[in-house]
mmCIF file of C-alpha atoms in Angstrom:
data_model
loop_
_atom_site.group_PDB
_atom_site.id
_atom_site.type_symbol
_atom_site.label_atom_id
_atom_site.label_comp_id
_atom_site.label_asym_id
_atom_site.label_seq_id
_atom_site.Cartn_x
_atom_site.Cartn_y
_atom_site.Cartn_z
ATOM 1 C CA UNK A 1 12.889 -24.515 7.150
ATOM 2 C CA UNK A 2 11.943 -21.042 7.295
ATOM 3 C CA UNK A 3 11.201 -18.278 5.098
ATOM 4 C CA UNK A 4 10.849 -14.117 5.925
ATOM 5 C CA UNK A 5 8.425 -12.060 4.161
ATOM 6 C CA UNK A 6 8.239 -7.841 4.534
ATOM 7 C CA UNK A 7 5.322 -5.532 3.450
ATOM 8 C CA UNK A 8 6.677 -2.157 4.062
ATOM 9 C CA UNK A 9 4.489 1.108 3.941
ATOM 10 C CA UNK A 10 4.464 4.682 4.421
ATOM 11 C CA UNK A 11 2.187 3.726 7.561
ATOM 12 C CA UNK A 12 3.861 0.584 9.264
ATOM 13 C CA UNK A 13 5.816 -2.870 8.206
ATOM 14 C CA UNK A 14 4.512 -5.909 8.599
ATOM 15 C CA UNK A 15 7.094 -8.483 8.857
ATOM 16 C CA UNK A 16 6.407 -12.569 8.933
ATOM 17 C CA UNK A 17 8.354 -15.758 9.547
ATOM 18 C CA UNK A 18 6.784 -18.896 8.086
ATOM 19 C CA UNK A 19 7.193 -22.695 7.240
ATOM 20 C CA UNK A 20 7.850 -23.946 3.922
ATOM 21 C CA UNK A 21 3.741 -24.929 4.503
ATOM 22 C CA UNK A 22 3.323 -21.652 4.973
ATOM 23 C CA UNK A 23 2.214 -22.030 7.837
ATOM 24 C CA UNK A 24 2.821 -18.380 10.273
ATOM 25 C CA UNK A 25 4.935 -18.858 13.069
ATOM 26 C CA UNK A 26 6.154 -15.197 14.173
ATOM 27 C CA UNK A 27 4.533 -11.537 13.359
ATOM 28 C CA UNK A 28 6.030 -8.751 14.172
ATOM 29 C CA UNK A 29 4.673 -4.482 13.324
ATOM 30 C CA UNK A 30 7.463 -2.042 13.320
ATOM 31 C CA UNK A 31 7.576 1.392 11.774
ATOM 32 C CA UNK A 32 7.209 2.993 8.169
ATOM 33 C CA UNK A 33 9.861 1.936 5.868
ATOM 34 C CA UNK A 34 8.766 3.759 2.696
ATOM 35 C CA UNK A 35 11.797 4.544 0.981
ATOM 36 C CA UNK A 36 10.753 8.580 0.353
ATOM 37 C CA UNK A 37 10.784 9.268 3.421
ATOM 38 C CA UNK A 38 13.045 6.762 5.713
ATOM 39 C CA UNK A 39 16.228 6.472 4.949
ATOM 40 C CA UNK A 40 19.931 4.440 5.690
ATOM 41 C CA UNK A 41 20.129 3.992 9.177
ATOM 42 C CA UNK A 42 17.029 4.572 10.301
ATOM 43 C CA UNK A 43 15.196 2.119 7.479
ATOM 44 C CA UNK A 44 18.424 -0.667 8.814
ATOM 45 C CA UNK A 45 17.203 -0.225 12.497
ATOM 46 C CA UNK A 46 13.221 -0.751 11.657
ATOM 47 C CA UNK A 47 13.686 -3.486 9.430
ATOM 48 C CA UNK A 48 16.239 -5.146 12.076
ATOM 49 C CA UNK A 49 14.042 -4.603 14.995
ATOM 50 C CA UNK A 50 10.836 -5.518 13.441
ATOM 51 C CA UNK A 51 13.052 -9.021 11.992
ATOM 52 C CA UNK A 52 14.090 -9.695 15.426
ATOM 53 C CA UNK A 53 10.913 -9.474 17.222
ATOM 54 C CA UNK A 54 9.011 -11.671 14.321
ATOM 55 C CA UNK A 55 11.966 -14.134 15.166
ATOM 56 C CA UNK A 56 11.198 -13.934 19.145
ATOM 57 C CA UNK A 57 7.628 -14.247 18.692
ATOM 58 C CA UNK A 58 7.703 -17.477 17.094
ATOM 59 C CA UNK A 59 9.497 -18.494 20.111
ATOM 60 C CA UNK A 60 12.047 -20.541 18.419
ATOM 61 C CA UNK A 61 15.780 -20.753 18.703
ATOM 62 C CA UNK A 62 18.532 -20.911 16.429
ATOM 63 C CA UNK A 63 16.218 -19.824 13.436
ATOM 64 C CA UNK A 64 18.082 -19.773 10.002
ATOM 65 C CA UNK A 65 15.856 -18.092 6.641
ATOM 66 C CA UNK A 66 15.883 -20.402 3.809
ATOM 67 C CA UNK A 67 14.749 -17.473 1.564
ATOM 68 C CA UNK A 68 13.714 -13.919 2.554
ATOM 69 C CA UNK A 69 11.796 -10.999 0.540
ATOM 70 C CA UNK A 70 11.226 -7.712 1.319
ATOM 71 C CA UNK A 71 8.258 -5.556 -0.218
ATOM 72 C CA UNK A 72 8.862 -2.093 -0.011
ATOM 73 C CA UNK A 73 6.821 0.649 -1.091
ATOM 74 C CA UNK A 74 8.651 3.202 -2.988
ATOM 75 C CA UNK A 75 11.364 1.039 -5.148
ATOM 76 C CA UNK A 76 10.870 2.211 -8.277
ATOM 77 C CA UNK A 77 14.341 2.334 -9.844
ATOM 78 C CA UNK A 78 17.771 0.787 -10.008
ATOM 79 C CA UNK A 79 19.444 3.104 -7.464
ATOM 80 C CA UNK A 80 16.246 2.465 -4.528
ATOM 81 C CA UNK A 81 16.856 -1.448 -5.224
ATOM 82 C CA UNK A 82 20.648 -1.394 -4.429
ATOM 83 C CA UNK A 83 20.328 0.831 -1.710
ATOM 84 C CA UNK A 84 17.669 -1.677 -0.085
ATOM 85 C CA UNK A 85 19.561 -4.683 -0.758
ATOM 86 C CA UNK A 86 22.909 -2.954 0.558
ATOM 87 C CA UNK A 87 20.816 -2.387 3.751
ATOM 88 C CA UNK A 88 19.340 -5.502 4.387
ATOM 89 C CA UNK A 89 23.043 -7.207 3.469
ATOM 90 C CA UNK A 90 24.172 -5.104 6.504
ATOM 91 C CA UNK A 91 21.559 -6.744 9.253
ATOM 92 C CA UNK A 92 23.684 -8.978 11.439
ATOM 93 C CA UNK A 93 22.054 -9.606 14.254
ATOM 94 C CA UNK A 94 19.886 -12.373 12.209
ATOM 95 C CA UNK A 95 20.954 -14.748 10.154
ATOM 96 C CA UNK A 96 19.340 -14.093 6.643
ATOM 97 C CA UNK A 97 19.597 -15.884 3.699
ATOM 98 C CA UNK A 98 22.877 -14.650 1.337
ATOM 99 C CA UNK A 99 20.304 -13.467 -1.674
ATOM 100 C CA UNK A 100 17.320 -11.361 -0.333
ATOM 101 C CA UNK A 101 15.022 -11.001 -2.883
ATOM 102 C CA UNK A 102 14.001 -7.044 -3.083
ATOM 103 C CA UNK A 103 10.728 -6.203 -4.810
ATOM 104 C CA UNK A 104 8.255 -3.363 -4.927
ATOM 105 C CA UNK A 105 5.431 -3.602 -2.113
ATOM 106 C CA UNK A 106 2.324 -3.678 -5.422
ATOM 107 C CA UNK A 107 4.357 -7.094 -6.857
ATOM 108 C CA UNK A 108 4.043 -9.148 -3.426
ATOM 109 C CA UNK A 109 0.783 -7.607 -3.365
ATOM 110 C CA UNK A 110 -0.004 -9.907 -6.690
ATOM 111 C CA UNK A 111 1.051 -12.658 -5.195
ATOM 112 C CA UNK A 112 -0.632 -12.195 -2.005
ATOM 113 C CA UNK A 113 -3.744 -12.387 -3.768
ATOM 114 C CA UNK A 114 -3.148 -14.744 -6.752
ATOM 115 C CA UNK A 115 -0.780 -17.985 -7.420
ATOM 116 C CA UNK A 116 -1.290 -17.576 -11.053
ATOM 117 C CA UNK A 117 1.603 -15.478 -11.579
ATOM 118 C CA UNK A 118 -0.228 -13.038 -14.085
ATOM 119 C CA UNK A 119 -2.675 -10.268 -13.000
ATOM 120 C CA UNK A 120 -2.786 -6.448 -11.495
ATOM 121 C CA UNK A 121 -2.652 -5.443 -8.271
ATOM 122 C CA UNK A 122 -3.865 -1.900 -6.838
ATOM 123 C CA UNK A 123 -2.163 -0.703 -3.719
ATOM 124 C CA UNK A 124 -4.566 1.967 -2.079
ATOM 125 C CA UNK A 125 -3.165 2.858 1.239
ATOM 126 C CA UNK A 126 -1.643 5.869 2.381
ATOM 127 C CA UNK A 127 -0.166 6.287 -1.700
ATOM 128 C CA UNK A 128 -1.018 4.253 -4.479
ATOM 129 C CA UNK A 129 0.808 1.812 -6.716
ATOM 130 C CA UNK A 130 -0.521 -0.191 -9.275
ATOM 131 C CA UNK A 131 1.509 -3.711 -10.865
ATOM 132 C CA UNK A 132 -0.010 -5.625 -13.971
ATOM 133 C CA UNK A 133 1.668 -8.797 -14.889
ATOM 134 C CA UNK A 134 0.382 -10.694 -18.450
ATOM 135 C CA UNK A 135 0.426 -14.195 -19.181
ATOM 136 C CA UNK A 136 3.823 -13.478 -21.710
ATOM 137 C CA UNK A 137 5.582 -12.398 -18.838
ATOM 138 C CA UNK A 138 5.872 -8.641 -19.608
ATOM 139 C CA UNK A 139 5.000 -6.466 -16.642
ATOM 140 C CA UNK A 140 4.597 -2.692 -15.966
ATOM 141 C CA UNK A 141 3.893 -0.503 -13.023
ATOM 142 C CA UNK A 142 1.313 2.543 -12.897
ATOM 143 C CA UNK A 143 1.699 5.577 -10.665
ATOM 144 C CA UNK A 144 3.379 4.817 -7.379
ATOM 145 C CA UNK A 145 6.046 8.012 -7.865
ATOM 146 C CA UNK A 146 5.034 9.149 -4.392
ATOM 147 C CA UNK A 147 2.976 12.295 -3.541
ATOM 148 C CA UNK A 148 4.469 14.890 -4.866
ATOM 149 C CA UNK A 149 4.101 13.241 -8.642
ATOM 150 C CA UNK A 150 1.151 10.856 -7.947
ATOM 151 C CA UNK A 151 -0.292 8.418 -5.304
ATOM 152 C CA UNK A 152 -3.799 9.303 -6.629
ATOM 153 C CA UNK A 153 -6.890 7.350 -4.820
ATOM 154 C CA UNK A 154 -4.944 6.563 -1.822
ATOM 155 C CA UNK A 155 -5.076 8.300 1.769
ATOM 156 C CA UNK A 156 -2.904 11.383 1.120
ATOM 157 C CA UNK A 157 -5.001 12.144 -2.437
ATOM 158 C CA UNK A 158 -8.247 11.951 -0.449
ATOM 159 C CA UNK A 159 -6.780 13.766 3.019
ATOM 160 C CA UNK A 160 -5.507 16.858 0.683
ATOM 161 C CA UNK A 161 -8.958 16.982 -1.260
ATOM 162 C CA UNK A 162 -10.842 17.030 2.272
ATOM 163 C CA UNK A 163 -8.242 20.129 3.086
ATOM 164 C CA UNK A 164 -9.357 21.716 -0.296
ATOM 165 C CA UNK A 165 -12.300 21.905 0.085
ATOM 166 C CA UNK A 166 -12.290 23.010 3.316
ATOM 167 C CA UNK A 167 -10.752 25.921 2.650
ATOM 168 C CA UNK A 168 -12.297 26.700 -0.924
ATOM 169 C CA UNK A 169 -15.649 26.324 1.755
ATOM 170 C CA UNK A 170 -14.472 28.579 3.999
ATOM 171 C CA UNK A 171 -13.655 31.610 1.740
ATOM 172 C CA UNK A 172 -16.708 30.862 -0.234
ATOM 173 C CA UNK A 173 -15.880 29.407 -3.668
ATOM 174 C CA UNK A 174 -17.648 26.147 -3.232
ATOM 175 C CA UNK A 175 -21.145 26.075 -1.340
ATOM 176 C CA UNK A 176 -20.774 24.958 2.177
ATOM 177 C CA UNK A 177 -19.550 21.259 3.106
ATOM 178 C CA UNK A 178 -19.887 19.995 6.831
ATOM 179 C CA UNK A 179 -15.906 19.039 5.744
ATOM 180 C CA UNK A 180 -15.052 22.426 6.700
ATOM 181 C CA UNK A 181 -16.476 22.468 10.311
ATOM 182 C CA UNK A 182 -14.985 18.766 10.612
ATOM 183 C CA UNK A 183 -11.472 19.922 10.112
ATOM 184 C CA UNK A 184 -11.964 22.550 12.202
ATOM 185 C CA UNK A 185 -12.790 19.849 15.325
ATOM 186 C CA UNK A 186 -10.233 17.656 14.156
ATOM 187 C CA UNK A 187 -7.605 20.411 14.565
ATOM 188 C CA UNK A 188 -9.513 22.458 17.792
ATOM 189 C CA UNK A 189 -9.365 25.552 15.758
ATOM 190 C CA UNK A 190 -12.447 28.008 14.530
ATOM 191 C CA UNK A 191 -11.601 29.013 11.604
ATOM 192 C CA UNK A 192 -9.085 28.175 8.556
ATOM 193 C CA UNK A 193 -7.105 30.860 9.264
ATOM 194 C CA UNK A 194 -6.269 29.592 12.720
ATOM 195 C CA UNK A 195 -5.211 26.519 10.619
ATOM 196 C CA UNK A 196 -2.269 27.888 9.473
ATOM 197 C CA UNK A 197 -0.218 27.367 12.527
ATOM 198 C CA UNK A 198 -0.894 23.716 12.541
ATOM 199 C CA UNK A 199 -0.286 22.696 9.387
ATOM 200 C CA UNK A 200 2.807 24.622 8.356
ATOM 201 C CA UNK A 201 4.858 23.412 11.248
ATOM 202 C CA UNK A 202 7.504 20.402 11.125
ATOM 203 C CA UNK A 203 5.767 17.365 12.236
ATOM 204 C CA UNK A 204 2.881 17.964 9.763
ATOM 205 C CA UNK A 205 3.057 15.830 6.030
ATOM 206 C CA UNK A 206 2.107 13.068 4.656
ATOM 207 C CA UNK A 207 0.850 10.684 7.188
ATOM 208 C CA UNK A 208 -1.166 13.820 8.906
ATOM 209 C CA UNK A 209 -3.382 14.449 6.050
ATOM 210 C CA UNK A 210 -3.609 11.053 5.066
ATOM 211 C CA UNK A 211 -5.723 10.222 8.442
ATOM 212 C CA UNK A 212 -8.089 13.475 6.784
ATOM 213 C CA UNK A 213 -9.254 10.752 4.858
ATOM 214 C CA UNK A 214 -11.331 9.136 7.813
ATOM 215 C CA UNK A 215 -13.192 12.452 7.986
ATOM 216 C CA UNK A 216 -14.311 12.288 4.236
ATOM 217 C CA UNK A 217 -16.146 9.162 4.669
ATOM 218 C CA UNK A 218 -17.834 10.389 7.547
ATOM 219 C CA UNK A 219 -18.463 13.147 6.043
ATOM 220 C CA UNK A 220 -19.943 10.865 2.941
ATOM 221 C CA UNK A 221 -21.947 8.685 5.381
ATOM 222 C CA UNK A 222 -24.011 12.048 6.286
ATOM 223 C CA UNK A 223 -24.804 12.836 2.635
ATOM 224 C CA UNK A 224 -22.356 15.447 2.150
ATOM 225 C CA UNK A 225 -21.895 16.066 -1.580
ATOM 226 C CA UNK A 226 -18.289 17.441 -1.558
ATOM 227 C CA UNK A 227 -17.153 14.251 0.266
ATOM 228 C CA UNK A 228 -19.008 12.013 -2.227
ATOM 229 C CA UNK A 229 -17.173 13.617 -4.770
ATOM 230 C CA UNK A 230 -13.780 13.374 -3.556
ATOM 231 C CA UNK A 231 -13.997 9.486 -2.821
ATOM 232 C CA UNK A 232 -15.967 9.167 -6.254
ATOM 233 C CA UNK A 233 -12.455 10.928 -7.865
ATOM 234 C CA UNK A 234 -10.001 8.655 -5.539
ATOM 235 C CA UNK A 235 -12.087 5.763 -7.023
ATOM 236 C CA UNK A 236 -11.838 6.611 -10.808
ATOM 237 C CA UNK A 237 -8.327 7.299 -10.460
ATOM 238 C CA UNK A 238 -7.625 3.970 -9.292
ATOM 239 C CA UNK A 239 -9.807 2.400 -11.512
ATOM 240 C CA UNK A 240 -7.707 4.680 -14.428
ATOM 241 C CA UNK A 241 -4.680 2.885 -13.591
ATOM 242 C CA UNK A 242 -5.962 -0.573 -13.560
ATOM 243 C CA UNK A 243 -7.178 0.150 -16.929
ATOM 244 C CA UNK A 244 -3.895 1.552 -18.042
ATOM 245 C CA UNK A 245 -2.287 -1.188 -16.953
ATOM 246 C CA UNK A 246 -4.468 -3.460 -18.639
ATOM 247 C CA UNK A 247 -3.832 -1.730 -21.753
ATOM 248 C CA UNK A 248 -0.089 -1.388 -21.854
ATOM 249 C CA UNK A 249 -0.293 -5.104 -21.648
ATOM 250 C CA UNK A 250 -3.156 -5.767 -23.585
ATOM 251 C CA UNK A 251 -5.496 -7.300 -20.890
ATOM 252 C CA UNK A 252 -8.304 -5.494 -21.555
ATOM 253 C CA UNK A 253 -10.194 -8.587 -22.608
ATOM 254 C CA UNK A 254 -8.437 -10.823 -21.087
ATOM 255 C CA UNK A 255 -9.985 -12.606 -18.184
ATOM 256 C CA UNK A 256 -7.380 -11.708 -15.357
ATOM 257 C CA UNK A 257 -7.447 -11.400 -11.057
ATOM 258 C CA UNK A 258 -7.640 -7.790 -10.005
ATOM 259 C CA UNK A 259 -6.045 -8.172 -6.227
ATOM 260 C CA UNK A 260 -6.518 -5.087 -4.311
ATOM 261 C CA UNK A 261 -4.952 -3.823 -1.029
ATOM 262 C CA UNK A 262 -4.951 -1.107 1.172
ATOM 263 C CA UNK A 263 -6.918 1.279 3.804
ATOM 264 C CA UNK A 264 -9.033 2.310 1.134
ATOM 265 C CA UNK A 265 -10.113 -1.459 -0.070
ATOM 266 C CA UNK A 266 -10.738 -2.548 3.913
ATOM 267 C CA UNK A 267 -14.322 -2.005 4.067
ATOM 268 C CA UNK A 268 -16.679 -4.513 2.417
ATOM 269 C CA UNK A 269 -19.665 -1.251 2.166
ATOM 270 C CA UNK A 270 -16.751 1.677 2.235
ATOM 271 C CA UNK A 271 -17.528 4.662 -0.690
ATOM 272 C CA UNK A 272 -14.428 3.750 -2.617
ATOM 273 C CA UNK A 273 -14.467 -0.114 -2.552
ATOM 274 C CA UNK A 274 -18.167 0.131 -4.289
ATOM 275 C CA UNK A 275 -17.125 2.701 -6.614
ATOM 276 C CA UNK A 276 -14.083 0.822 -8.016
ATOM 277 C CA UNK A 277 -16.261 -2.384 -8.038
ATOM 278 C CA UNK A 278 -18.956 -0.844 -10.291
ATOM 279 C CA UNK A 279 -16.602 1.033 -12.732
ATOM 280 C CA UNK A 280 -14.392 -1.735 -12.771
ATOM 281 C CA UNK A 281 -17.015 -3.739 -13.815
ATOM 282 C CA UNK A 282 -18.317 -1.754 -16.617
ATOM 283 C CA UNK A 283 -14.618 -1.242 -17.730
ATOM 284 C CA UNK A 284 -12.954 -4.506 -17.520
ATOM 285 C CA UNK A 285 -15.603 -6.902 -17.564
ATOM 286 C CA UNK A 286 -13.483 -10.311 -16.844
ATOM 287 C CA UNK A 287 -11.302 -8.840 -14.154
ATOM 288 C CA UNK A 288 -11.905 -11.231 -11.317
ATOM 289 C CA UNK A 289 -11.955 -8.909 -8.222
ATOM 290 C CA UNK A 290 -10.172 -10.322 -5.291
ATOM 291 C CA UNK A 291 -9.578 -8.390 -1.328
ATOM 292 C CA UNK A 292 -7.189 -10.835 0.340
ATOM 293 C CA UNK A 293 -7.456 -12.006 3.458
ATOM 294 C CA UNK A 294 -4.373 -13.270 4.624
ATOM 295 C CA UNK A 295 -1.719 -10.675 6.078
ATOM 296 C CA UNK A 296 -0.661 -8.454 4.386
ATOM 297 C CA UNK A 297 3.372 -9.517 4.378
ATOM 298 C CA UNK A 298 2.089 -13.160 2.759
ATOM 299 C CA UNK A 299 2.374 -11.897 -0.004
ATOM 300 C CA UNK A 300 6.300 -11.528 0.153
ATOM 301 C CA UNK A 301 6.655 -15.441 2.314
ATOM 302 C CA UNK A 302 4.622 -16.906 -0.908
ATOM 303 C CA UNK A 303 7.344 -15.008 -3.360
ATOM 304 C CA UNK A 304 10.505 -16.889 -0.814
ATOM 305 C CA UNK A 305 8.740 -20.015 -0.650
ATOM 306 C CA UNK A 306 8.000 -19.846 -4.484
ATOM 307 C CA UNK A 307 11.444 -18.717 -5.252
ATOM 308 C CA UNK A 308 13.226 -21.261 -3.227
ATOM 309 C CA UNK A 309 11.223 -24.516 -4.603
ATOM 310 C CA UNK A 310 12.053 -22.784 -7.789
ATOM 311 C CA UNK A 311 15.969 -23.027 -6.990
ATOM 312 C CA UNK A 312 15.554 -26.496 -5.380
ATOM 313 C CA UNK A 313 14.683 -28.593 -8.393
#
């Protein structure tokens, strides 16, 4: 008996095929299937390829999913789930179960993290998201409208500060930050003005100034103040929408696990991790703070496997 689980980002999909011990038996990587910015065909064909290739890798034959769900980032309302479900209904060349389950990315993320079935996750990748489940059962989401109407904290917020301030150095209405001459090596230019070729070009969004973020915690690492402060900002707003999650549910004294994924939650000593830990922990002191460490698309197998014992008695 097997069981599919998805965790699709702006950056890549993760996609896994399991036992009902969850044990891993095929992993596959395939391209970005954020709904905002892959769409119909194109989000079929990654999701197909990168379901075929987990299949292959386990090197078994004649494989049949028990229960499959797919986190995406992105799904926020009615219209995104239907169009996701329509498209994974349309995938042939497997055989998937009849009822794929179709969630938001931050809800597997939960449940990646936590079997208790209550809690909040923070996404912090290339975006943000933020899910917060209580103990009643009611649930609510924070941010996650993409990054044109938030994904503060994540990659793109902290990529499009670094740009900021490079040019606000540049011109002269911040003192200098060593930001400004890293952009310019990053890019090969010498001066912001020779910027504007680069970056207002097709090819250049999202996922380009996302990767800025790297530069800001180098940048951070060599005391530079203007990068302190921009990771210091990503970290309180991810930190606000933990809290406001907490409070639209009333879990702000409740004792709860805090699971958090995502780039910017990767490194055990990185700027952001210990600035969420300490404000989190001034803020909401019973959160239990917890960076899984099992693949990131567990978090969707646990939600099939849970799902289909659920069905079964």
């Amino acid at each position: 008996m097997y069981f599919l689980g998805v965790d699709g980002g702006g950056t890549k999909t993760q996609i896994i095929l399991a036992d009902e011990n969850e044990n891993v038996i095929g992993v596959s990587f395939t391209g970005p299937t954020y709904i905002r910015s892959v769409f119909g065909d194109t989000l079929k064909k990654t999701l197909e390829e990168g379901i075929f290739f987990a299949i292959q890798n386990s090197h078994l034959k004649d494989v049949k999913i028990a229960r499959s769900c797919f986190g995406i980032a992105g799904l926020d309302s009615p219209s995104d789930f239907a169009e996701v479900l329509k498209i994974v209904k349309s995938i042939t060349s497997v055989r998937l179960d009849p009822h794929p389950l179709i969630l938001n990315d931050a809800v597997c993320a939960l449940r990646r993290g936590t079997n208790k079935g209550y809690g909040i996750s923070i996404v912090a990748g290339t975006g943000s998201n933020c899910y917060a489940r209580s103990k009643f059962g009611a649930e609510t989401f924070v941010g996650g409208l993409g990054h044109t109407l938030s994904d503060e904290g994540g990659g793109y917020f902290v990529g499009l500060n670094v740009l900021h301030a490079a040019s606000k150095s540049f011109d002269g209405r911040i003192e200098k930050t060593i930001l400004e001459e890293m952009v310019y090596e990053e890019f090969g230019v010498l001066s912001m003005r020779d910027l504007l070729s680069k970056v207002y070009r097709d090819g250049f969004g999202k996922m380009e100034i996302a990767r800025l973020s790297i530069l800001c915690e180098e940048a951070n690492e060599k005391g530079d103040a203007k990068a302190h402060e921009i990771l210091q900002s990503a970290a309180k707003e991810l930190v606000l929408m933990v809290k406001t999650g907490a409070k639209k549910l009333d879990m702000i004294l409740d004792e709860f696990d805090l699971v958090c994924v995502g780039g910017s939650f990767k490194r055990e000593h990185g700027p952001i991790r210990k600035f969420f830990e300490k404000e989190i922990k001034e803020n909401l002191k019973r959160a239990n703070i917890i960076y899984p460490v099992n693949e990131p698309a567990m978090g969707a197998v646990l939600i099939a496997i849970d799902r289909y014992k659920v069905l079964k008695r």
